[in-house]
Short mmCIF file of C-alpha atoms and ligand atoms in Angstrom, two decimals:
data_model
loop_
_atom_site.label_atom_id
_atom_site.label_comp_id
_atom_site.label_asym_id
_atom_site.label_seq_id
_atom_site.Cartn_x
_atom_site.Cartn_y
_atom_site.Cartn_z
CA MET S 1 113.40 126.90 112.77
CA PRO S 2 111.85 124.99 115.66
CA LYS S 3 108.20 125.53 116.12
CA GLN S 4 107.48 127.81 119.03
CA SER S 5 104.58 126.74 121.13
CA ASN S 6 104.63 129.67 123.55
CA THR S 7 103.22 132.22 121.16
CA ILE S 8 99.85 133.82 121.06
CA PHE S 9 98.01 135.93 118.51
CA ILE S 10 97.16 139.43 119.69
CA CYS S 11 94.93 141.94 117.94
CA GLN S 12 97.02 145.06 117.36
CA SER S 13 93.99 147.23 117.65
CA CYS S 14 92.20 146.06 120.78
CA ALA S 15 94.63 143.57 122.35
CA TYR S 16 92.27 140.61 121.98
CA GLU S 17 94.18 137.37 122.49
CA SER S 18 93.68 134.16 120.57
CA ARG S 19 95.46 130.79 120.49
CA LYS S 20 95.17 130.58 116.73
CA TRP S 21 95.32 133.05 113.91
CA LEU S 22 92.05 134.62 112.86
CA GLY S 23 91.39 136.79 109.87
CA LYS S 24 89.01 139.01 111.76
CA CYS S 25 89.19 140.02 115.38
CA PRO S 26 86.02 138.82 117.12
CA GLU S 27 86.37 141.59 119.69
CA CYS S 28 86.68 144.77 117.64
CA GLY S 29 85.89 143.47 114.17
CA GLU S 30 89.21 144.64 112.69
CA TRP S 31 90.47 142.57 109.73
CA ASN S 32 93.99 141.20 109.56
CA SER S 33 94.94 142.71 112.89
CA LEU S 34 96.10 139.56 114.70
CA VAL S 35 99.86 139.28 115.01
CA GLU S 36 101.82 136.44 116.54
CA GLU S 37 103.65 137.45 119.69
CA ARG S 38 105.55 135.59 122.36
CA VAL S 39 103.68 134.91 125.57
CA VAL S 40 104.78 137.42 128.16
CA THR S 41 105.91 135.76 131.33
CA THR S 42 107.11 137.86 134.19
CA LYS S 43 110.49 136.58 135.23
CA LYS S 44 110.85 135.53 138.81
CA GLY S 45 112.54 138.05 141.03
CA ARG S 46 112.30 140.70 138.37
CA SER S 47 112.56 144.07 139.96
CA GLY S 48 110.72 145.93 137.23
CA ASN S 49 112.09 149.42 137.09
CA GLY S 50 113.74 149.21 140.45
CA PHE S 51 110.78 150.51 142.39
CA ARG S 52 108.78 148.34 144.65
CA LEU S 53 105.10 149.00 144.80
CA ARG S 54 104.22 150.57 148.11
CA GLU S 55 102.79 148.12 150.58
CA ALA S 56 99.05 147.88 150.47
CA LYS S 57 97.41 149.91 153.19
CA ALA S 58 93.97 151.49 153.28
CA VAL S 59 93.88 155.24 153.91
CA ALA S 60 91.06 157.31 155.36
CA TYR S 61 89.36 159.46 152.74
CA VAL S 62 89.59 162.60 154.86
CA GLU S 63 93.32 162.24 155.26
CA ILE S 64 94.00 162.32 151.56
CA GLU S 65 95.38 165.60 150.32
CA SER S 66 93.37 167.47 147.76
CA GLN S 67 95.14 167.49 144.41
CA ASP S 68 93.70 170.40 142.57
CA ASP S 69 95.90 173.11 144.02
CA THR S 70 99.04 171.21 143.11
CA ARG S 71 98.64 171.52 139.36
CA ILE S 72 101.66 172.83 137.53
CA ALA S 73 101.03 175.29 134.72
CA SER S 74 102.95 174.22 131.63
CA GLY S 75 102.89 177.79 130.42
CA VAL S 76 101.31 176.91 127.08
CA THR S 77 97.82 178.21 127.82
CA GLU S 78 95.78 176.02 125.48
CA PHE S 79 97.73 172.94 126.53
CA ASP S 80 96.95 173.64 130.18
CA ARG S 81 93.33 174.04 129.23
CA VAL S 82 92.94 170.59 127.63
CA LEU S 83 94.68 169.05 130.58
CA GLY S 84 91.97 170.53 132.78
CA GLY S 85 93.91 173.51 134.11
CA GLY S 86 97.55 172.45 134.25
CA ILE S 87 99.63 169.35 134.72
CA VAL S 88 98.76 167.06 137.62
CA PRO S 89 101.88 165.56 139.20
CA GLY S 90 102.14 161.81 138.73
CA THR S 91 99.83 161.73 135.76
CA LEU S 92 100.40 159.66 132.64
CA VAL S 93 99.27 161.43 129.49
CA LEU S 94 99.01 159.95 126.02
CA LEU S 95 99.24 162.39 123.13
CA GLY S 96 98.18 160.87 119.83
CA GLY S 97 97.99 162.18 116.31
CA ASP S 98 98.95 161.71 112.68
CA PRO S 99 102.61 161.93 111.72
CA GLY S 100 103.74 165.50 111.18
CA ILE S 101 100.79 167.12 112.89
CA GLY S 102 102.84 168.70 115.67
CA LYS S 103 103.09 166.29 118.61
CA SER S 104 106.83 166.70 119.08
CA THR S 105 106.56 170.44 118.53
CA LEU S 106 103.86 170.87 121.17
CA LEU S 107 105.67 168.87 123.82
CA LEU S 108 109.00 170.51 123.07
CA GLN S 109 107.37 173.90 123.56
CA GLY S 110 105.79 172.67 126.77
CA ALA S 111 109.15 171.33 127.91
CA ASP S 112 110.72 174.71 127.20
CA LYS S 113 108.17 176.60 129.28
CA LEU S 114 108.35 174.08 132.10
CA SER S 115 112.13 174.11 132.20
CA ALA S 116 112.14 177.90 132.29
CA SER S 117 110.53 177.72 135.71
CA GLY S 118 113.51 175.75 136.98
CA ALA S 119 112.24 172.21 136.58
CA THR S 120 114.40 169.59 134.90
CA VAL S 121 112.58 168.08 131.95
CA LEU S 122 113.76 164.88 130.30
CA TYR S 123 112.87 164.54 126.62
CA ILE S 124 113.39 160.98 125.44
CA SER S 125 113.37 160.59 121.69
CA GLY S 126 113.46 157.29 119.89
CA GLU S 127 112.79 158.90 116.56
CA GLU S 128 115.11 161.85 116.27
CA SER S 129 118.71 162.55 117.25
CA GLU S 130 119.68 165.34 119.67
CA ARG S 131 120.78 167.38 116.66
CA GLN S 132 117.40 167.14 115.00
CA ILE S 133 115.61 168.12 118.19
CA LYS S 134 118.01 171.00 118.66
CA LEU S 135 117.29 172.11 115.10
CA ARG S 136 113.58 172.15 115.81
CA GLY S 137 114.23 173.97 119.07
CA GLU S 138 116.18 176.68 117.26
CA ARG S 139 113.32 177.09 114.87
CA LEU S 140 111.01 177.48 117.84
CA ARG S 141 113.50 179.87 119.44
CA ILE S 142 113.41 178.05 122.71
CA ALA S 143 116.01 178.46 125.41
CA ALA S 144 115.06 175.41 127.50
CA PRO S 145 117.67 175.95 130.22
CA ASN S 146 116.91 172.75 132.13
CA LEU S 147 115.95 170.47 129.29
CA LEU S 148 117.79 167.16 128.94
CA LEU S 149 117.64 165.22 125.69
CA LEU S 150 118.00 161.46 125.58
CA PRO S 151 117.95 159.67 122.23
CA GLU S 152 117.14 156.16 123.42
CA THR S 153 114.64 153.41 122.72
CA ASN S 154 115.56 150.87 125.34
CA LEU S 155 113.25 151.10 128.34
CA GLU S 156 115.79 149.76 130.83
CA ASN S 157 118.36 152.35 129.75
CA ILE S 158 115.73 155.06 129.95
CA LEU S 159 114.74 154.08 133.47
CA ARG S 160 118.38 154.12 134.53
CA GLU S 161 118.80 157.62 133.12
CA VAL S 162 115.60 158.75 134.88
CA GLU S 163 117.06 157.41 138.11
CA ARG S 164 120.24 159.40 137.55
CA THR S 165 118.74 162.70 136.41
CA THR S 166 115.57 162.75 138.57
CA PRO S 167 113.56 164.95 136.19
CA ALA S 168 110.40 166.81 137.22
CA ALA S 169 108.67 165.89 133.97
CA ILE S 170 109.30 163.25 131.32
CA ILE S 171 108.40 163.20 127.63
CA VAL S 172 108.58 159.97 125.65
CA ASP S 173 108.65 160.43 121.88
CA SER S 174 107.25 157.90 121.01
CA ILE S 175 105.72 154.96 122.84
CA GLN S 176 105.90 152.84 119.69
CA THR S 177 109.67 153.11 119.38
CA THR S 178 110.35 152.35 123.02
CA PHE S 179 110.85 148.69 123.89
CA SER S 180 111.67 146.55 126.86
CA THR S 181 114.23 143.77 126.56
CA GLU S 182 112.16 141.77 129.03
CA ILE S 183 109.62 141.20 126.31
CA GLU S 184 110.53 139.36 123.18
CA SER S 185 108.02 140.74 120.74
CA ALA S 186 108.92 143.50 118.33
CA PRO S 187 108.90 147.21 119.29
CA GLY S 188 105.53 148.72 118.51
CA SER S 189 103.61 145.49 119.13
CA VAL S 190 100.76 145.52 121.58
CA SER S 191 102.67 143.51 124.20
CA GLN S 192 105.57 145.95 124.05
CA ILE S 193 103.40 149.05 124.14
CA ARG S 194 101.43 147.74 127.08
CA GLU S 195 104.53 146.79 129.02
CA VAL S 196 106.27 150.10 128.33
CA ALA S 197 103.16 152.09 129.27
CA ALA S 198 102.71 150.04 132.44
CA GLN S 199 106.31 150.69 133.45
CA PHE S 200 105.92 154.42 132.85
CA LEU S 201 102.68 154.38 134.83
CA LEU S 202 104.49 152.82 137.75
CA LEU S 203 107.23 155.40 137.43
CA ALA S 204 104.77 158.28 137.28
CA LYS S 205 102.80 157.10 140.31
CA ASN S 206 105.81 156.19 142.41
CA ARG S 207 107.73 159.36 141.76
CA GLY S 208 104.87 161.77 141.28
CA VAL S 209 106.30 163.04 138.00
CA PRO S 210 104.07 163.75 135.04
CA ILE S 211 104.92 161.63 132.00
CA PHE S 212 103.81 162.41 128.45
CA LEU S 213 103.75 159.58 125.95
CA ILE S 214 103.56 160.41 122.27
CA GLY S 215 101.61 157.82 120.32
CA HIS S 216 101.37 157.39 116.58
CA VAL S 217 98.14 156.84 114.91
CA THR S 218 97.50 153.96 112.54
CA LYS S 219 95.96 154.66 109.19
CA GLU S 220 92.56 153.71 110.53
CA GLY S 221 92.81 156.73 112.77
CA SER S 222 93.46 155.18 116.13
CA ILE S 223 96.52 155.03 118.31
CA ALA S 224 98.14 151.64 117.73
CA GLY S 225 96.79 149.35 120.37
CA PRO S 226 94.45 152.10 121.51
CA ARG S 227 92.15 150.18 123.76
CA ALA S 228 95.12 148.47 125.30
CA LEU S 229 96.54 151.85 126.28
CA GLU S 230 93.52 153.99 126.99
CA HIS S 231 92.66 152.32 130.27
CA ILE S 232 96.27 152.44 131.46
CA VAL S 233 96.85 156.18 131.06
CA ASP S 234 95.12 158.96 132.99
CA THR S 235 94.57 161.28 130.06
CA VAL S 236 94.27 160.74 126.33
CA LEU S 237 94.89 163.77 124.16
CA TYR S 238 94.38 163.59 120.47
CA PHE S 239 95.33 165.93 117.63
CA GLU S 240 92.29 166.50 115.49
CA GLY S 241 91.72 168.16 112.16
CA GLU S 242 93.85 168.11 109.08
CA ARG S 243 97.40 168.90 108.32
CA HIS S 244 96.33 171.15 105.48
CA HIS S 245 94.88 173.68 107.85
CA ASN S 246 97.08 175.94 109.86
CA HIS S 247 95.23 175.41 113.06
CA ARG S 248 95.50 172.36 115.23
CA ILE S 249 92.96 171.10 117.70
CA VAL S 250 93.98 168.96 120.66
CA ARG S 251 91.09 167.16 122.30
CA ALA S 252 91.02 165.32 125.61
CA THR S 253 89.04 162.16 124.84
CA LYS S 254 89.64 160.89 128.34
CA ASN S 255 90.78 162.77 131.40
CA ARG S 256 90.81 161.49 134.94
CA PHE S 257 91.68 164.99 136.13
CA GLY S 258 89.49 167.25 134.06
CA ALA S 259 86.60 167.58 131.66
CA ALA S 260 86.64 165.09 128.82
CA ASN S 261 86.12 166.60 125.38
CA GLU S 262 87.95 169.75 126.36
CA VAL S 263 89.81 171.20 123.39
CA GLY S 264 92.87 173.34 122.97
CA VAL S 265 93.22 175.30 119.77
CA PHE S 266 96.59 176.20 118.26
CA GLU S 267 97.86 177.77 115.14
CA MET S 268 100.92 176.27 113.46
CA THR S 269 103.26 179.10 112.57
CA ASN S 270 106.89 179.08 111.55
CA ALA S 271 107.76 179.62 115.19
CA GLY S 272 105.76 176.66 116.43
CA LEU S 273 102.28 176.17 117.81
CA MET S 274 100.65 179.36 119.05
CA PRO S 275 97.65 179.14 121.37
CA VAL S 276 94.48 180.61 119.88
CA ALA S 277 92.59 182.44 122.58
CA ASN S 278 89.47 183.10 120.56
CA PRO S 279 88.76 180.08 118.35
CA SER S 280 85.28 181.21 117.27
CA GLN S 281 86.78 184.26 115.63
CA MET S 282 89.29 182.10 113.81
CA PHE S 283 86.73 179.56 112.62
CA LEU S 284 84.49 182.30 111.28
CA ALA S 285 87.27 184.38 109.73
CA GLU S 286 86.78 183.21 106.17
CA ARG S 287 83.04 182.91 106.17
CA PRO S 288 81.43 183.92 102.91
CA ALA S 289 78.86 186.70 103.19
CA ASP S 290 75.30 185.82 102.23
CA ALA S 291 75.96 182.43 100.74
CA ALA S 292 73.15 179.91 100.63
CA GLY S 293 73.85 176.74 102.58
CA SER S 294 76.00 178.36 105.23
CA VAL S 295 74.94 178.86 108.82
CA VAL S 296 76.73 179.54 112.09
CA THR S 297 75.99 177.23 114.98
CA ALA S 298 77.04 177.51 118.60
CA CYS S 299 78.52 174.28 119.89
CA MET S 300 80.22 173.34 123.10
CA GLU S 301 83.68 171.86 123.00
CA GLY S 302 84.22 170.64 126.52
CA THR S 303 83.52 173.62 128.73
CA ARG S 304 84.10 176.15 125.98
CA PRO S 305 81.53 177.52 123.57
CA MET S 306 82.61 177.68 119.96
CA LEU S 307 80.89 179.17 116.97
CA VAL S 308 81.45 177.23 113.80
CA GLU S 309 80.17 177.49 110.29
CA ILE S 310 78.24 174.59 108.81
CA GLN S 311 78.32 174.49 105.04
CA GLU S 312 75.97 172.36 103.03
CA LEU S 313 75.49 171.84 99.37
CA VAL S 314 72.29 170.32 98.05
CA SER S 315 72.43 169.57 94.36
CA SER S 316 70.48 167.23 92.15
CA SER S 317 72.13 163.88 91.78
CA LYS S 318 73.30 162.37 88.52
CA TYR S 319 72.23 159.01 89.86
CA GLY S 320 68.81 157.92 90.99
CA THR S 321 69.31 158.37 94.68
CA GLY S 322 71.36 161.12 96.21
CA ARG S 323 74.57 160.66 98.13
CA ARG S 324 75.12 162.05 101.59
CA MET S 325 78.72 163.02 102.28
CA THR S 326 79.80 164.60 105.52
CA GLN S 327 82.97 165.93 107.01
CA GLY S 328 83.12 166.85 110.67
CA VAL S 329 79.65 165.56 111.55
CA ASP S 330 78.11 162.12 111.86
CA GLN S 331 76.74 160.94 108.53
CA ASN S 332 73.89 159.02 110.16
CA ARG S 333 72.79 162.13 112.00
CA VAL S 334 72.63 164.01 108.69
CA ALA S 335 70.66 161.17 107.07
CA LEU S 336 68.22 161.33 109.97
CA MET S 337 67.77 165.08 109.60
CA ILE S 338 67.21 164.74 105.86
CA ALA S 339 64.54 162.09 106.43
CA MET S 340 62.92 164.33 109.03
CA LEU S 341 62.92 167.31 106.63
CA GLU S 342 61.34 165.24 103.86
CA LYS S 343 58.55 164.05 106.11
CA ARG S 344 57.90 167.13 108.25
CA ALA S 345 58.86 170.05 106.06
CA GLY S 346 57.93 168.54 102.72
CA MET S 347 61.34 168.98 101.10
CA GLN S 348 62.03 166.42 98.39
CA LEU S 349 65.68 165.55 98.93
CA LEU S 350 65.70 161.93 97.82
CA GLY S 351 67.11 162.71 94.40
CA ASP S 352 69.60 165.27 95.69
CA ASP S 353 73.19 164.88 96.79
CA VAL S 354 73.79 166.48 100.17
CA PHE S 355 77.32 167.47 101.13
CA VAL S 356 78.06 168.70 104.63
CA ASN S 357 81.25 170.28 105.85
CA ILE S 358 82.27 171.94 109.07
CA ALA S 359 84.48 174.82 107.99
CA GLY S 360 87.95 174.68 109.50
CA GLY S 361 88.11 170.92 109.95
CA LEU S 362 86.54 170.77 113.40
CA ASP S 363 84.64 167.65 114.44
CA VAL S 364 81.32 168.37 116.10
CA ASP S 365 79.29 165.52 117.43
CA GLU S 366 76.76 166.93 119.83
CA PRO S 367 73.00 166.90 119.18
CA ALA S 368 72.81 170.69 119.51
CA VAL S 369 74.19 171.09 115.98
CA ASP S 370 71.02 169.51 114.56
CA LEU S 371 69.24 172.79 114.01
CA GLY S 372 72.31 174.10 112.21
CA LEU S 373 72.36 171.06 109.92
CA VAL S 374 68.66 171.35 109.18
CA THR S 375 68.65 175.06 108.46
CA ALA S 376 71.74 174.86 106.27
CA ILE S 377 70.13 172.11 104.20
CA ALA S 378 66.99 174.21 103.86
CA SER S 379 69.06 177.26 102.92
CA SER S 380 70.92 175.42 100.17
CA PHE S 381 67.78 173.62 98.97
CA ARG S 382 65.86 176.88 98.64
CA ASN S 383 68.94 178.76 97.50
CA GLN S 384 68.22 181.43 100.10
CA PRO S 385 71.05 182.66 102.30
CA ILE S 386 70.62 182.93 106.06
CA ASP S 387 71.42 186.33 107.52
CA ALA S 388 75.13 186.48 108.32
CA HIS S 389 74.49 187.92 111.77
CA THR S 390 72.28 185.06 112.87
CA ALA S 391 73.42 181.98 114.77
CA VAL S 392 71.39 178.86 115.58
CA PHE S 393 71.58 175.85 117.86
CA GLY S 394 69.29 173.17 119.25
CA GLU S 395 68.63 169.46 119.14
CA VAL S 396 66.02 168.33 116.63
CA GLY S 397 63.80 165.34 117.27
CA LEU S 398 62.28 163.04 114.68
CA THR S 399 58.92 164.75 114.77
CA GLY S 400 60.59 168.04 113.93
CA GLU S 401 60.48 169.39 117.46
CA VAL S 402 63.37 171.53 118.71
CA ARG S 403 64.69 170.33 122.05
CA GLY S 404 66.73 172.09 124.66
CA ALA S 405 70.50 171.93 124.67
CA THR S 406 73.03 172.00 127.50
CA GLN S 407 74.78 175.25 128.43
CA ALA S 408 72.40 177.39 126.39
CA PRO S 409 73.32 180.69 128.12
CA VAL S 410 77.02 180.09 127.48
CA ARG S 411 76.36 179.54 123.79
CA ALA S 412 74.16 182.61 123.50
CA ARG S 413 76.75 184.78 125.23
CA GLU S 414 79.46 183.59 122.85
CA ALA S 415 77.29 184.67 119.93
CA GLN S 416 76.73 188.00 121.61
CA ALA S 417 80.45 188.44 122.24
CA LEU S 418 81.18 187.90 118.55
CA GLY S 419 78.70 190.54 117.47
CA PHE S 420 75.82 188.37 116.31
CA LYS S 421 72.47 190.15 116.22
CA LYS S 422 70.09 187.22 116.43
CA ILE S 423 70.12 183.73 117.81
CA VAL S 424 67.52 181.08 116.99
CA MET S 425 67.47 178.52 119.78
CA PRO S 426 65.20 176.11 121.67
CA ALA S 427 62.26 177.89 123.31
CA SER S 428 62.80 175.85 126.46
CA ASN S 429 66.23 177.41 126.91
CA THR S 430 65.43 181.09 126.55
CA SER S 431 64.48 181.98 130.12
CA GLY S 432 66.84 184.53 131.59
CA LEU S 433 68.33 185.39 128.21
CA GLU S 434 65.90 188.17 127.24
CA LYS S 435 68.24 190.91 128.28
CA LEU S 436 71.36 190.09 126.29
CA LEU S 437 72.54 193.42 124.96
CA GLY S 438 72.41 193.67 121.19
CA LEU S 439 71.37 190.05 120.69
CA ARG S 440 67.81 189.15 119.81
CA VAL S 441 66.98 185.76 121.32
CA LEU S 442 64.33 183.81 119.43
CA GLY S 443 63.01 180.67 121.04
CA VAL S 444 61.53 178.11 118.64
CA ARG S 445 59.61 174.92 119.33
CA SER S 446 59.80 173.26 115.95
CA VAL S 447 61.83 173.17 112.77
CA ASP S 448 58.91 174.84 110.97
CA GLU S 449 59.07 177.78 113.36
CA ALA S 450 62.82 178.02 112.94
CA LEU S 451 62.60 177.99 109.15
CA SER S 452 59.91 180.66 109.03
CA GLU S 453 62.03 182.72 111.40
CA LEU S 454 65.10 182.44 109.18
CA PHE S 455 63.64 182.80 105.69
P1 TYD Q 1 106.19 167.59 114.45
O1 TYD Q 1 106.03 168.15 115.79
O2 TYD Q 1 107.54 167.05 114.10
O3 TYD Q 1 105.11 166.45 114.18
P2 TYD Q 1 104.91 165.03 114.87
O4 TYD Q 1 105.84 164.93 116.01
O5 TYD Q 1 103.47 165.02 115.25
O6 TYD Q 1 105.20 164.01 113.81
O7 TYD Q 1 105.73 168.70 113.44
C1 TYD Q 1 106.19 168.66 112.16
C2 TYD Q 1 105.41 169.59 111.27
O8 TYD Q 1 105.19 170.85 111.80
C3 TYD Q 1 106.20 169.76 110.01
O9 TYD Q 1 105.34 169.47 108.92
C4 TYD Q 1 106.63 171.17 110.01
C5 TYD Q 1 105.69 171.85 110.93
N1 TYD Q 1 106.30 172.91 111.74
C6 TYD Q 1 105.96 174.24 111.51
O10 TYD Q 1 105.16 174.55 110.64
N2 TYD Q 1 106.51 175.22 112.29
C7 TYD Q 1 107.41 174.93 113.26
O11 TYD Q 1 107.89 175.84 113.95
C8 TYD Q 1 107.76 173.56 113.48
C9 TYD Q 1 108.76 173.17 114.52
C10 TYD Q 1 107.19 172.59 112.70
MG1 MG Q 2 107.53 163.65 116.17
#
């Protein structure tokens, strides 16, 4: 085979380009991620997908139409919520997640609801045949009167079919299987994914149709070529949590048209994904009564308050120094809190293993869970349960001070709505909350105060 000189090595994780092969990507630090790809040259006179970009012309700000009132409701309530209140026309959305978590199911259900309102929806599948999709649809009992299925992986064919059918919404399942013949590298490679996404972006913007791209996740937990795609699309949605739970969480990690970090909560049933209107109730459903090491904390997921149970187990280690294992929270944060407890509250945890779990598989990464982490450790360490009708939240500093958190009233009201009797929270946040019916609000300034309040 003749040696090809017009190739380049591209990191499949962050799209870093290098002339020669490297074992480790200098950009993102990923090992073995550089793959040889042909250099992409745009052919002269290439018409792209048949659309010409509009001619460049500056527009006065005041003349631009407001977009917010033109959102289309997909009809799947929790899906609309993560999108920021419905689908914005002309938006390009990336939906990522592990295989089998429910990406195709969610978008098929969305397509059904959308098509029921009279809009033509084009579902392009490079992974399943029409029959397989139909089978899933029957399981979901969808009617989908205006849904068109297209089993195709070739981008040029897809664009031709879009031209012919003029759909009001397009679903691409998945971006990794779709390829353009204009690019010589293999389907699923970064060059291909970038080109395909760019073409769909052009299509979305030129036609004003919303396009949903399904993206697979690599074993490291990121959408293949994630950084290469994230800046192209308007919205990145990501399925979170585990397949072993019945509920599914979809989080907007980026959204040009809504709050980032917004979550939608679903339950996977045998008739598809059902929106969960009251996630706190679901997350607390199986909470053990009066168990040491368990505490309920009020966190914010996007604009929505959510009560979740933090479970911790402190047990003496078989080895000299204890391990710290966490699921759903940042391990470093937990290590920090443990160090703070040792120094400020005099708990000797060095020789203890500390295991932390957020019940239900939710990921929480805001500082306001600190007080929950700290009190759960203390509860397990002392083997004293925290009252089941008490919730806590607040950021904890390194000197053991409890700092204010954002959206404190919203959190407190969620606790009240779920029948909690007491909430231990930052003292700086309590103003205006004295009169919450049935909920005793206790402002604390330090971890010491919080612990003496709880035990
Ligand atoms: P799917 O949407 O095919 O996943 P993805 O596209 O993300 O790979 O979902 C497949 C899983 O969902 C499969 O394990 C079966 C389950 N499922 C249900 O539990 N109920 C249903 O109604 C459907 C359609 C799927
Ligand atoms: Mg699928």
